[in-house]
CSV table of C-alpha atoms and ligand atoms in Angstrom, one decimal:
chain,number,residue,atom,x,y,z
Q,1,UNK,CA,15.4,-3.6,12.5
Q,2,UNK,CA,12.7,-3.0,14.8
Q,3,UNK,CA,9.4,-1.7,13.9
Q,4,UNK,CA,9.8,1.3,15.7
Q,5,UNK,CA,13.2,2.0,15.0
Q,6,UNK,CA,12.4,1.3,10.9
Q,7,UNK,CA,9.7,3.8,11.4
Q,8,UNK,CA,11.8,6.7,12.7
Q,9,UNK,CA,14.5,6.5,10.5
Q,10,UNK,CA,12.5,7.2,7.6
Q,11,UNK,CA,9.6,9.3,10.0
Q,12,UNK,CA,6.0,7.5,9.6
Q,13,UNK,CA,3.4,8.6,11.4
Q,14,UNK,CA,1.6,5.8,12.2
Q,15,UNK,CA,1.2,1.9,12.0
Q,16,UNK,CA,-2.1,1.0,12.4
Q,17,UNK,CA,-3.3,-2.4,12.7
Q,18,UNK,CA,-7.4,-3.3,13.0
Q,19,UNK,CA,-8.9,-6.9,12.7
Q,20,UNK,CA,-12.4,-8.2,12.5
Q,21,UNK,CA,-13.1,-12.0,13.2
Q,22,UNK,CA,-16.5,-12.4,11.6
Q,23,UNK,CA,-15.3,-11.3,8.5
Q,24,UNK,CA,-11.6,-12.3,8.5
Q,25,UNK,CA,-9.9,-8.9,8.0
Q,26,UNK,CA,-6.3,-8.5,8.9
Q,27,UNK,CA,-5.3,-4.8,7.6
Q,28,UNK,CA,-2.8,-2.8,8.7
Q,29,UNK,CA,-2.6,0.8,7.7
Q,30,UNK,CA,0.4,2.8,7.4
Q,31,UNK,CA,0.4,6.6,7.5
Q,32,UNK,CA,3.7,8.5,6.5
Q,33,UNK,CA,3.3,12.1,7.0
Q,34,UNK,CA,0.6,14.5,7.0
Q,35,UNK,CA,2.7,17.3,6.4
Q,36,UNK,CA,0.6,18.7,3.1
Q,37,UNK,CA,-2.3,17.1,4.0
Q,38,UNK,CA,-4.1,14.3,4.4
Q,39,UNK,CA,-2.4,10.7,3.6
Q,40,UNK,CA,-4.0,9.3,0.9
Q,41,UNK,CA,-2.8,5.8,-0.5
Q,42,UNK,CA,-4.7,2.8,-2.0
Q,43,UNK,CA,-5.1,-0.3,-0.5
Q,44,UNK,CA,-3.4,-3.3,-2.3
Q,45,UNK,CA,-5.1,-7.2,-0.9
Q,46,UNK,CA,-2.6,-9.6,-1.5
Q,47,UNK,CA,-1.7,-12.8,0.3
Q,48,UNK,CA,1.3,-12.0,2.2
Q,49,UNK,CA,3.5,-14.6,3.7
Q,50,UNK,CA,4.3,-13.4,6.7
Q,51,UNK,CA,3.0,-10.4,8.8
Q,52,UNK,CA,6.7,-9.3,9.0
Q,53,UNK,CA,6.2,-9.3,5.4
Q,54,UNK,CA,3.2,-6.5,5.3
Q,55,UNK,CA,4.4,-4.5,7.5
Q,56,UNK,CA,7.4,-3.9,5.8
Q,57,UNK,CA,5.4,-3.5,1.9
Q,58,UNK,CA,2.8,-1.1,3.8
Q,59,UNK,CA,5.7,1.0,5.6
Q,60,UNK,CA,7.7,1.1,2.2
Q,61,UNK,CA,4.3,1.7,0.1
Q,62,UNK,CA,3.3,4.8,2.4
Q,63,UNK,CA,6.5,7.0,2.5
Q,64,UNK,CA,6.8,6.2,-1.5
Q,65,UNK,CA,3.0,8.1,-1.6
Q,66,UNK,CA,4.6,11.5,0.6
Q,67,UNK,CA,7.3,11.8,-2.5
Q,68,UNK,CA,4.8,11.6,-5.2
Q,69,UNK,CA,2.1,13.4,-3.7
Q,70,UNK,CA,4.2,16.2,-2.9
Q,71,UNK,CA,6.5,16.2,-6.2
Q,72,UNK,CA,3.0,16.1,-7.7
Q,73,UNK,CA,1.7,19.5,-6.0
Q,74,UNK,CA,-1.5,18.3,-4.0
Q,75,UNK,CA,-1.9,18.8,-0.7
Q,76,UNK,CA,-1.7,15.5,0.6
Q,77,UNK,CA,0.2,13.1,2.5
Q,78,UNK,CA,1.6,9.7,2.0
Q,79,UNK,CA,0.1,6.6,3.5
Q,80,UNK,CA,-1.0,3.3,2.5
Q,81,UNK,CA,-2.7,-0.3,3.1
Q,82,UNK,CA,-3.0,-4.0,3.8
Q,83,UNK,CA,-5.4,-6.9,3.6
Q,84,UNK,CA,-3.4,-9.5,3.9
Q,85,UNK,CA,-5.8,-12.0,2.1
Q,86,UNK,CA,-6.0,-13.7,-1.0
Q,87,UNK,CA,-8.5,-11.8,-3.1
Q,88,UNK,CA,-9.6,-14.4,-5.2
Q,89,UNK,CA,-10.1,-16.1,-2.2
Q,90,UNK,CA,-10.7,-14.4,0.7
Q,91,UNK,CA,-12.8,-11.0,-0.3
Q,92,UNK,CA,-16.2,-10.7,0.8
Q,93,UNK,CA,-19.5,-7.8,1.0
Q,94,UNK,CA,-18.6,-7.9,4.7
Q,95,UNK,CA,-14.8,-7.7,4.9
Q,96,UNK,CA,-14.9,-4.4,3.0
Q,97,UNK,CA,-17.9,-3.2,5.0
Q,98,UNK,CA,-15.1,-3.8,8.2
Q,99,UNK,CA,-12.2,-2.6,6.7
Q,100,UNK,CA,-14.3,0.6,5.6
Q,101,UNK,CA,-15.3,1.3,9.3
Q,102,UNK,CA,-11.1,0.2,10.2
Q,103,UNK,CA,-10.8,3.2,8.1
Q,104,UNK,CA,-13.2,5.5,9.1
Q,105,UNK,CA,-11.6,5.0,12.9
Q,106,UNK,CA,-8.3,6.6,11.6
Q,107,UNK,CA,-11.5,9.9,11.4
Q,108,UNK,CA,-10.0,10.9,8.1
Q,109,UNK,CA,-6.2,11.1,8.8
Q,110,UNK,CA,-5.9,8.3,6.1
Q,111,UNK,CA,-7.6,7.9,3.0
Q,112,UNK,CA,-8.1,5.0,0.5
Q,113,UNK,CA,-8.3,4.0,-2.7
Q,114,UNK,CA,-7.6,1.2,-5.1
Q,115,UNK,CA,-4.8,-0.6,-5.5
Q,116,UNK,CA,-3.8,-4.5,-6.5
Q,117,UNK,CA,-6.1,-7.0,-5.8
Q,118,UNK,CA,-8.9,-4.1,-4.8
Q,119,UNK,CA,-10.6,-2.6,-7.9
Q,120,UNK,CA,-13.5,0.0,-8.0
Q,121,UNK,CA,-16.5,-2.5,-6.7
Q,122,UNK,CA,-14.7,-2.6,-3.6
Q,123,UNK,CA,-14.4,0.9,-3.5
Q,124,UNK,CA,-17.7,1.5,-3.9
Q,125,UNK,CA,-18.4,-1.1,-1.3
Q,126,UNK,CA,-15.7,0.0,1.3
Q,127,UNK,CA,-17.6,3.5,0.8
Q,128,UNK,CA,-20.7,2.8,1.9
Q,129,UNK,CA,-18.8,2.3,5.6
Q,130,UNK,CA,-16.5,5.4,5.6
Q,131,UNK,CA,-16.6,8.8,3.0
Q,132,UNK,CA,-12.3,7.9,3.1
Q,133,UNK,CA,-11.9,6.4,0.2
Q,134,UNK,CA,-11.8,7.1,-2.9
Q,135,UNK,CA,-12.4,6.1,-6.9
Q,136,UNK,CA,-15.5,5.4,-6.7
Q,137,UNK,CA,-17.8,4.6,-10.0
Q,138,UNK,CA,-18.2,7.9,-12.2
Q,139,UNK,CA,-21.6,7.6,-11.7
Q,140,UNK,CA,-21.8,8.0,-7.9
Q,141,UNK,CA,-19.4,11.2,-8.1
Q,142,UNK,CA,-16.5,9.0,-8.1
Q,143,UNK,CA,-13.3,9.8,-10.9
Q,144,UNK,CA,-14.0,6.1,-12.9
Q,145,UNK,CA,-10.8,4.5,-14.6
Q,146,UNK,CA,-6.9,6.8,-13.7
Q,147,UNK,CA,-5.1,5.2,-16.6
Q,148,UNK,CA,-5.8,7.7,-19.1
Q,149,UNK,CA,-4.6,10.0,-16.8
Q,150,UNK,CA,-1.9,8.6,-15.5
Q,151,UNK,CA,-1.1,8.3,-19.6
Q,152,UNK,CA,-1.5,11.8,-20.1
Q,153,UNK,CA,0.9,12.6,-17.3
Q,154,UNK,CA,3.3,10.1,-18.8
Q,155,UNK,CA,3.0,11.9,-22.3
Q,156,UNK,CA,3.6,15.3,-20.8
Q,157,UNK,CA,6.4,14.4,-18.9
Q,158,UNK,CA,7.8,12.8,-22.4
Q,159,UNK,CA,7.2,15.8,-24.2
Q,160,UNK,CA,8.8,18.0,-21.3
Q,161,UNK,CA,12.3,15.6,-21.3
Q,162,UNK,CA,12.2,15.5,-25.2
Q,163,UNK,CA,12.3,19.1,-25.4
Q,164,UNK,CA,15.6,18.3,-22.9
Q,165,UNK,CA,17.5,15.7,-24.5
Q,166,UNK,CA,16.2,16.3,-29.0
Q,167,UNK,CA,15.9,20.2,-28.5
Q,168,UNK,CA,12.0,20.2,-28.9
Q,169,UNK,CA,8.9,19.0,-27.6
Q,170,UNK,CA,7.2,17.2,-30.8
Q,171,UNK,CA,7.5,13.4,-30.7
Q,172,UNK,CA,6.3,12.9,-34.1
Q,173,UNK,CA,8.9,10.9,-35.8
Q,174,UNK,CA,10.1,9.8,-32.6
Q,175,UNK,CA,11.2,6.3,-32.2
Q,176,UNK,CA,8.9,5.1,-28.6
Q,177,UNK,CA,9.8,1.5,-27.5
Q,178,UNK,CA,6.3,0.3,-25.1
Q,179,UNK,CA,6.6,-2.1,-22.7
Q,180,UNK,CA,3.1,-3.3,-21.6
Q,181,UNK,CA,-0.4,-2.4,-23.4
Q,182,UNK,CA,-2.8,-2.6,-20.5
Q,183,UNK,CA,-4.5,0.1,-19.1
Q,184,UNK,CA,-1.8,2.6,-19.2
Q,185,UNK,CA,0.4,1.5,-22.1
Q,186,UNK,CA,-2.6,1.8,-24.1
Q,187,UNK,CA,-3.3,5.1,-23.6
Q,188,UNK,CA,-0.3,5.8,-24.2
Q,189,UNK,CA,0.6,4.4,-27.5
Q,190,UNK,CA,-3.2,6.1,-28.4
Q,191,UNK,CA,-1.4,9.2,-27.7
Q,192,UNK,CA,1.7,9.2,-29.0
Q,193,UNK,CA,0.5,7.5,-32.1
Q,194,UNK,CA,-2.0,11.1,-32.6
Q,195,UNK,CA,1.4,12.8,-32.0
Q,196,UNK,CA,3.3,10.8,-34.5
Q,197,UNK,CA,5.7,8.9,-32.9
Q,198,UNK,CA,6.7,5.7,-34.1
Q,199,UNK,CA,6.1,2.8,-31.5
Q,200,UNK,CA,6.8,-0.5,-30.9
Q,201,UNK,CA,5.2,-2.6,-28.7
Q,202,UNK,CA,5.4,-5.8,-26.6
Q,203,UNK,CA,3.2,-7.8,-24.0
Q,204,UNK,CA,2.8,-10.9,-22.9
Q,205,UNK,CA,-0.6,-10.9,-23.5
Q,206,UNK,CA,-0.6,-11.4,-27.9
Q,207,UNK,CA,-4.4,-10.0,-27.7
Q,208,UNK,CA,-3.3,-6.5,-26.8
Q,209,UNK,CA,-0.3,-7.1,-28.6
Q,210,UNK,CA,-2.8,-7.7,-31.8
Q,211,UNK,CA,-5.0,-4.7,-30.7
Q,212,UNK,CA,-2.2,-1.8,-30.1
Q,213,UNK,CA,-0.4,-3.1,-33.6
Q,214,UNK,CA,-3.9,-2.3,-36.1
Q,215,UNK,CA,-4.9,0.5,-34.1
Q,216,UNK,CA,-1.4,2.2,-33.8
Q,217,UNK,CA,0.3,0.9,-37.1
Q,218,UNK,CA,3.1,-0.3,-34.0
Q,219,UNK,CA,5.8,-2.8,-34.6
Q,220,UNK,CA,5.1,-5.8,-32.7
Q,221,UNK,CA,8.7,-7.2,-30.8
Q,222,UNK,CA,8.6,-10.3,-28.5
Q,223,UNK,CA,9.1,-9.1,-24.6
Q,224,UNK,CA,12.8,-10.4,-23.9
Q,225,UNK,CA,14.1,-8.3,-27.1
Q,226,UNK,CA,12.4,-4.7,-26.5
Q,227,UNK,CA,15.0,-3.2,-23.8
Q,228,UNK,CA,17.8,-4.0,-27.2
Q,229,UNK,CA,15.2,-1.8,-29.8
Q,230,UNK,CA,16.7,1.1,-31.3
Q,231,UNK,CA,14.5,3.9,-30.3
Q,232,UNK,CA,14.4,8.0,-28.6
Q,233,UNK,CA,12.3,6.9,-26.0
Q,234,UNK,CA,12.0,3.4,-23.8
Q,235,UNK,CA,8.6,3.7,-21.8
Q,236,UNK,CA,8.2,0.6,-19.4
Q,237,UNK,CA,4.8,0.7,-18.6
Q,238,UNK,CA,4.3,-3.0,-17.1
Q,239,UNK,CA,6.0,-3.9,-13.9
Q,240,UNK,CA,8.7,-2.9,-11.7
Q,241,UNK,CA,12.7,-3.7,-11.7
Q,242,UNK,CA,12.8,-4.0,-15.5
Q,243,UNK,CA,16.3,-1.7,-15.4
Q,244,UNK,CA,18.3,-4.1,-13.7
Q,245,UNK,CA,22.0,-5.6,-14.0
Q,246,UNK,CA,20.6,-7.9,-16.5
Q,247,UNK,CA,18.6,-5.2,-18.6
Q,248,UNK,CA,20.8,-2.1,-18.6
Q,249,UNK,CA,24.1,-3.1,-21.0
Q,250,UNK,CA,21.1,-3.8,-23.7
Q,251,UNK,CA,19.3,-0.8,-23.8
Q,252,UNK,CA,20.1,1.3,-27.1
Q,253,UNK,CA,17.9,4.5,-25.8
Q,254,UNK,CA,18.5,8.0,-25.4
Q,255,UNK,CA,15.4,8.7,-22.4
Q,256,UNK,CA,13.2,6.6,-20.5
Q,257,UNK,CA,9.7,7.6,-18.9
Q,258,UNK,CA,6.9,4.9,-18.5
Q,259,UNK,CA,4.0,4.4,-16.7
Q,260,UNK,CA,5.4,1.7,-14.0
Q,261,UNK,CA,5.8,1.9,-10.7
Q,262,UNK,CA,9.4,1.4,-8.7
Q,263,UNK,CA,11.4,0.8,-12.8
Q,264,UNK,CA,14.4,1.0,-11.2
Q,265,UNK,CA,16.0,-2.6,-10.1
Q,266,UNK,CA,18.0,-0.3,-7.5
Q,267,UNK,CA,19.0,2.8,-6.6
Q,268,UNK,CA,22.3,2.7,-8.1
Q,269,UNK,CA,21.1,2.2,-11.8
Q,270,UNK,CA,19.7,5.3,-12.0
Q,271,UNK,CA,23.7,6.0,-11.6
Q,272,UNK,CA,24.3,3.7,-14.6
Q,273,UNK,CA,21.6,5.2,-16.3
Q,274,UNK,CA,23.1,8.2,-15.9
Q,275,UNK,CA,26.9,7.5,-16.9
Q,276,UNK,CA,26.0,6.0,-19.8
Q,277,UNK,CA,24.0,8.7,-21.1
Q,278,UNK,CA,20.6,7.7,-20.9
Q,279,UNK,CA,18.1,10.1,-18.7
Q,280,UNK,CA,15.5,8.6,-17.0
Q,281,UNK,CA,12.6,10.4,-15.5
Q,282,UNK,CA,11.1,9.1,-12.2
Q,283,UNK,CA,8.4,7.3,-12.4
Q,284,UNK,CA,6.3,8.8,-9.6
Q,285,UNK,CA,6.9,12.4,-11.0
Q,286,UNK,CA,5.9,11.2,-14.3
Q,287,UNK,CA,2.5,8.5,-13.5
Q,288,UNK,CA,1.3,11.3,-10.6
Q,289,UNK,CA,-1.8,11.4,-13.3
Q,290,UNK,CA,-3.6,8.7,-11.8
Q,291,UNK,CA,-3.1,10.0,-8.2
Q,292,UNK,CA,-4.4,13.4,-9.5
Q,293,UNK,CA,-7.5,12.7,-10.6
Q,294,UNK,CA,-8.8,10.2,-8.2
Q,295,UNK,CA,-7.5,12.9,-5.3
Q,296,UNK,CA,-10.1,15.4,-7.5
Q,297,UNK,CA,-12.1,13.3,-6.2
Q,298,UNK,CA,-12.0,15.4,-2.3
Q,299,UNK,CA,-13.2,18.4,-4.0
Q,300,UNK,CA,-15.8,17.4,-6.2
Q,301,UNK,CA,-14.3,15.6,-9.3
Q,302,UNK,CA,-14.1,18.3,-12.4
Q,303,UNK,CA,-12.8,16.7,-15.4
Q,304,UNK,CA,-11.1,20.0,-17.0
Q,305,UNK,CA,-9.0,20.6,-13.6
Q,306,UNK,CA,-7.3,16.8,-13.7
Q,307,UNK,CA,-6.0,17.6,-16.9
Q,308,UNK,CA,-5.1,21.1,-16.2
Q,309,UNK,CA,-3.4,19.7,-13.1
Q,310,UNK,CA,-2.1,16.2,-14.9
Q,311,UNK,CA,0.0,19.1,-17.7
Q,312,UNK,CA,2.0,20.4,-14.9
Q,313,UNK,CA,4.1,17.5,-15.1
Q,314,UNK,CA,5.4,19.4,-17.7
Q,315,UNK,CA,6.7,21.4,-14.9
Q,316,UNK,CA,7.8,18.9,-12.5
Q,317,UNK,CA,9.8,17.0,-15.6
Q,318,UNK,CA,12.1,20.0,-15.8
Q,319,UNK,CA,12.4,21.1,-12.3
Q,320,UNK,CA,13.9,17.5,-11.7
Q,321,UNK,CA,16.5,17.8,-14.3
Q,322,UNK,CA,16.9,21.5,-13.9
Q,323,UNK,CA,18.1,20.2,-10.0
Q,324,UNK,CA,19.9,17.1,-11.3
Q,325,UNK,CA,22.0,19.5,-13.6
Q,326,UNK,CA,23.0,21.9,-10.9
Q,327,UNK,CA,23.6,19.3,-8.2
Q,328,UNK,CA,25.2,16.7,-11.1
Q,329,UNK,CA,23.0,13.9,-9.0
Q,330,UNK,CA,20.5,11.3,-11.1
Q,331,UNK,CA,16.9,12.6,-11.7
Q,332,UNK,CA,15.8,9.7,-9.0
Q,333,UNK,CA,17.6,11.7,-5.9
Q,334,UNK,CA,16.4,15.6,-7.9
Q,335,UNK,CA,13.3,14.0,-7.3
Q,336,UNK,CA,13.3,12.9,-4.0
Q,337,UNK,CA,14.9,16.8,-3.3
Q,338,UNK,CA,12.1,18.6,-4.9
Q,339,UNK,CA,9.4,16.3,-2.7
Q,340,UNK,CA,11.7,17.1,0.4
Q,341,UNK,CA,11.9,20.7,-0.4
Q,342,UNK,CA,8.1,20.9,-0.2
Q,343,UNK,CA,7.5,19.2,2.9
Q,344,UNK,CA,10.3,21.7,4.5
Q,345,UNK,CA,8.8,24.7,3.3
Q,346,UNK,CA,5.3,23.3,4.4
Q,347,UNK,CA,7.7,22.5,7.8
Q,348,UNK,CA,8.5,25.8,8.4
Q,349,UNK,CA,5.4,27.3,8.0
Q,350,UNK,CA,3.2,25.3,10.6
Q,351,UNK,CA,6.5,26.2,12.9
Q,352,UNK,CA,5.9,30.0,12.1
Q,353,UNK,CA,2.8,29.6,12.9
Q,354,UNK,CA,3.6,28.7,16.4
Q,355,UNK,CA,1.7,24.9,15.7
Q,356,UNK,CA,3.5,22.1,15.9
Q,357,UNK,CA,1.9,19.1,14.5
Q,358,UNK,CA,1.7,15.9,16.4
Q,359,UNK,CA,1.4,12.6,14.4
K,1,NAD,P1,-1.7,-3.5,-16.5
K,1,NAD,O1,-2.0,-4.9,-15.9
K,1,NAD,O2,-3.2,-2.7,-17.1
K,1,NAD,O3,-1.1,-3.4,-17.6
K,1,NAD,C1,0.6,-4.0,-17.5
K,1,NAD,C2,0.3,-4.5,-19.0
K,1,NAD,O4,1.6,-5.2,-19.1
K,1,NAD,C3,-0.3,-6.1,-19.0
K,1,NAD,O5,-1.1,-6.1,-20.5
K,1,NAD,C4,0.2,-7.3,-19.0
K,1,NAD,O6,0.4,-9.0,-20.1
K,1,NAD,C5,1.8,-6.7,-20.0
K,1,NAD,N1,3.1,-7.0,-19.0
K,1,NAD,C6,3.5,-7.3,-17.9
K,1,NAD,N2,4.8,-8.7,-17.7
K,1,NAD,C7,5.2,-7.8,-18.9
K,1,NAD,C8,6.6,-8.5,-19.2
K,1,NAD,N3,7.5,-8.9,-18.8
K,1,NAD,N4,6.5,-7.7,-20.6
K,1,NAD,C9,6.0,-7.4,-21.2
K,1,NAD,N5,4.8,-6.8,-21.2
K,1,NAD,C10,4.1,-7.5,-19.9
K,1,NAD,O7,-1.9,-2.4,-15.6
K,1,NAD,P2,-1.6,-0.8,-15.9
K,1,NAD,O8,-2.5,-0.3,-15.0
K,1,NAD,O9,-1.5,0.0,-17.3
K,1,NAD,O10,-0.3,-0.1,-14.9
K,1,NAD,C11,0.8,-0.3,-15.8
K,1,NAD,C12,1.8,0.1,-14.8
K,1,NAD,O11,1.7,1.3,-14.1
K,1,NAD,C13,1.9,-0.8,-13.5
K,1,NAD,O12,3.4,-0.8,-13.2
K,1,NAD,C14,1.2,0.2,-12.2
K,1,NAD,O13,1.7,-0.1,-11.2
K,1,NAD,C15,1.7,1.2,-13.1
K,1,NAD,N6,1.1,2.4,-12.4
K,1,NAD,C16,-0.5,2.6,-13.0
K,1,NAD,C17,-1.4,3.2,-13.0
K,1,NAD,C18,-2.6,3.3,-13.4
K,1,NAD,O14,-3.6,4.5,-14.0
K,1,NAD,N7,-3.3,2.3,-13.7
K,1,NAD,C19,-1.5,4.9,-12.1
K,1,NAD,C20,0.3,4.6,-11.6
K,1,NAD,C21,0.9,3.9,-11.8
């Protein structure tokens, strides 16, 4: 499919290329939809093997951000950017500054943040060239590490699904298997342990496993055994695509609810889980806490407000499962409907005001 045809199919507004010969910058910014507000999404720095691969990735990621922001109730659109280079080799202050100037040319239509290959220190440099960068150092009014808020959102969402499936939102005594005890997974374990949940954990990193076992009396299992652990809730907090043809038959849980992005390898795995009576809470609904946290920087960061907004993930999860039940569709589709409903409502409001939005 041609690029413009793909943009038309998924209704992307813009795809902007930027380069700077001196610093070696080669970047692409995709803006999917700004109906709800300026497009916010991280910048990924990655050694893509081709420009084509980078283009498809940025288009896909930008669209996902539209849905995530819409479902989270944020007045933000969806966008994403990629810098085509190996972050370990090519990152320099000149390149990041050139990138900041590139972002600035979009005059606020796109706001950037950290993603794979771009950290908070990089954002601090980028933000010297543009005010359209969030996720800065807390000492400069930034929102800092988003992972505690991502974990908090997952925790609230788990409570909502527990109420639906087990009849009570209390997680005390529930067995939760956590895959990956990195930034998000570790914070999630802390919240679950405090509530009295029983934990089974795994990670490729032994030091992290030992730390979680010591801190939360968690039972450690081997990475390949985590799917088959008998538990109430399986919480994927490592990589994407972990629910796939191989792992679905192994699952021994009633609920899947975790912080990882793109948990389902393919959309049909959502239907597969539904058939097996496993409740899958859509990842982008659950893990929006980090986005909510970073977005607060735009209004003057207020931690208390972040905590309140993140707590609303409970209601969103409840609504997603109401739609899923009412319409007989997998929760992943129900979440998309919820996002699309919010976008349509805002679009009809624009139309009612006699304003047509130009992308
Ligand atoms: P992280 O790198 O700190 O933690 C991931 C952990 O998973 C690592 O410790 C890694 O060793 C482990 N891991 C990787 N593959 C594994 C495997 N096969 N089995 C067991 N463990 C494995 O990353 P993070 O920031 O905690 O993010 C975790 C997930 O949540 C990612 O998918 C990320 O995209 C998503 N996410 C994170 C945030 C955030 O605020 N950090 C926000 C939204 C979504």
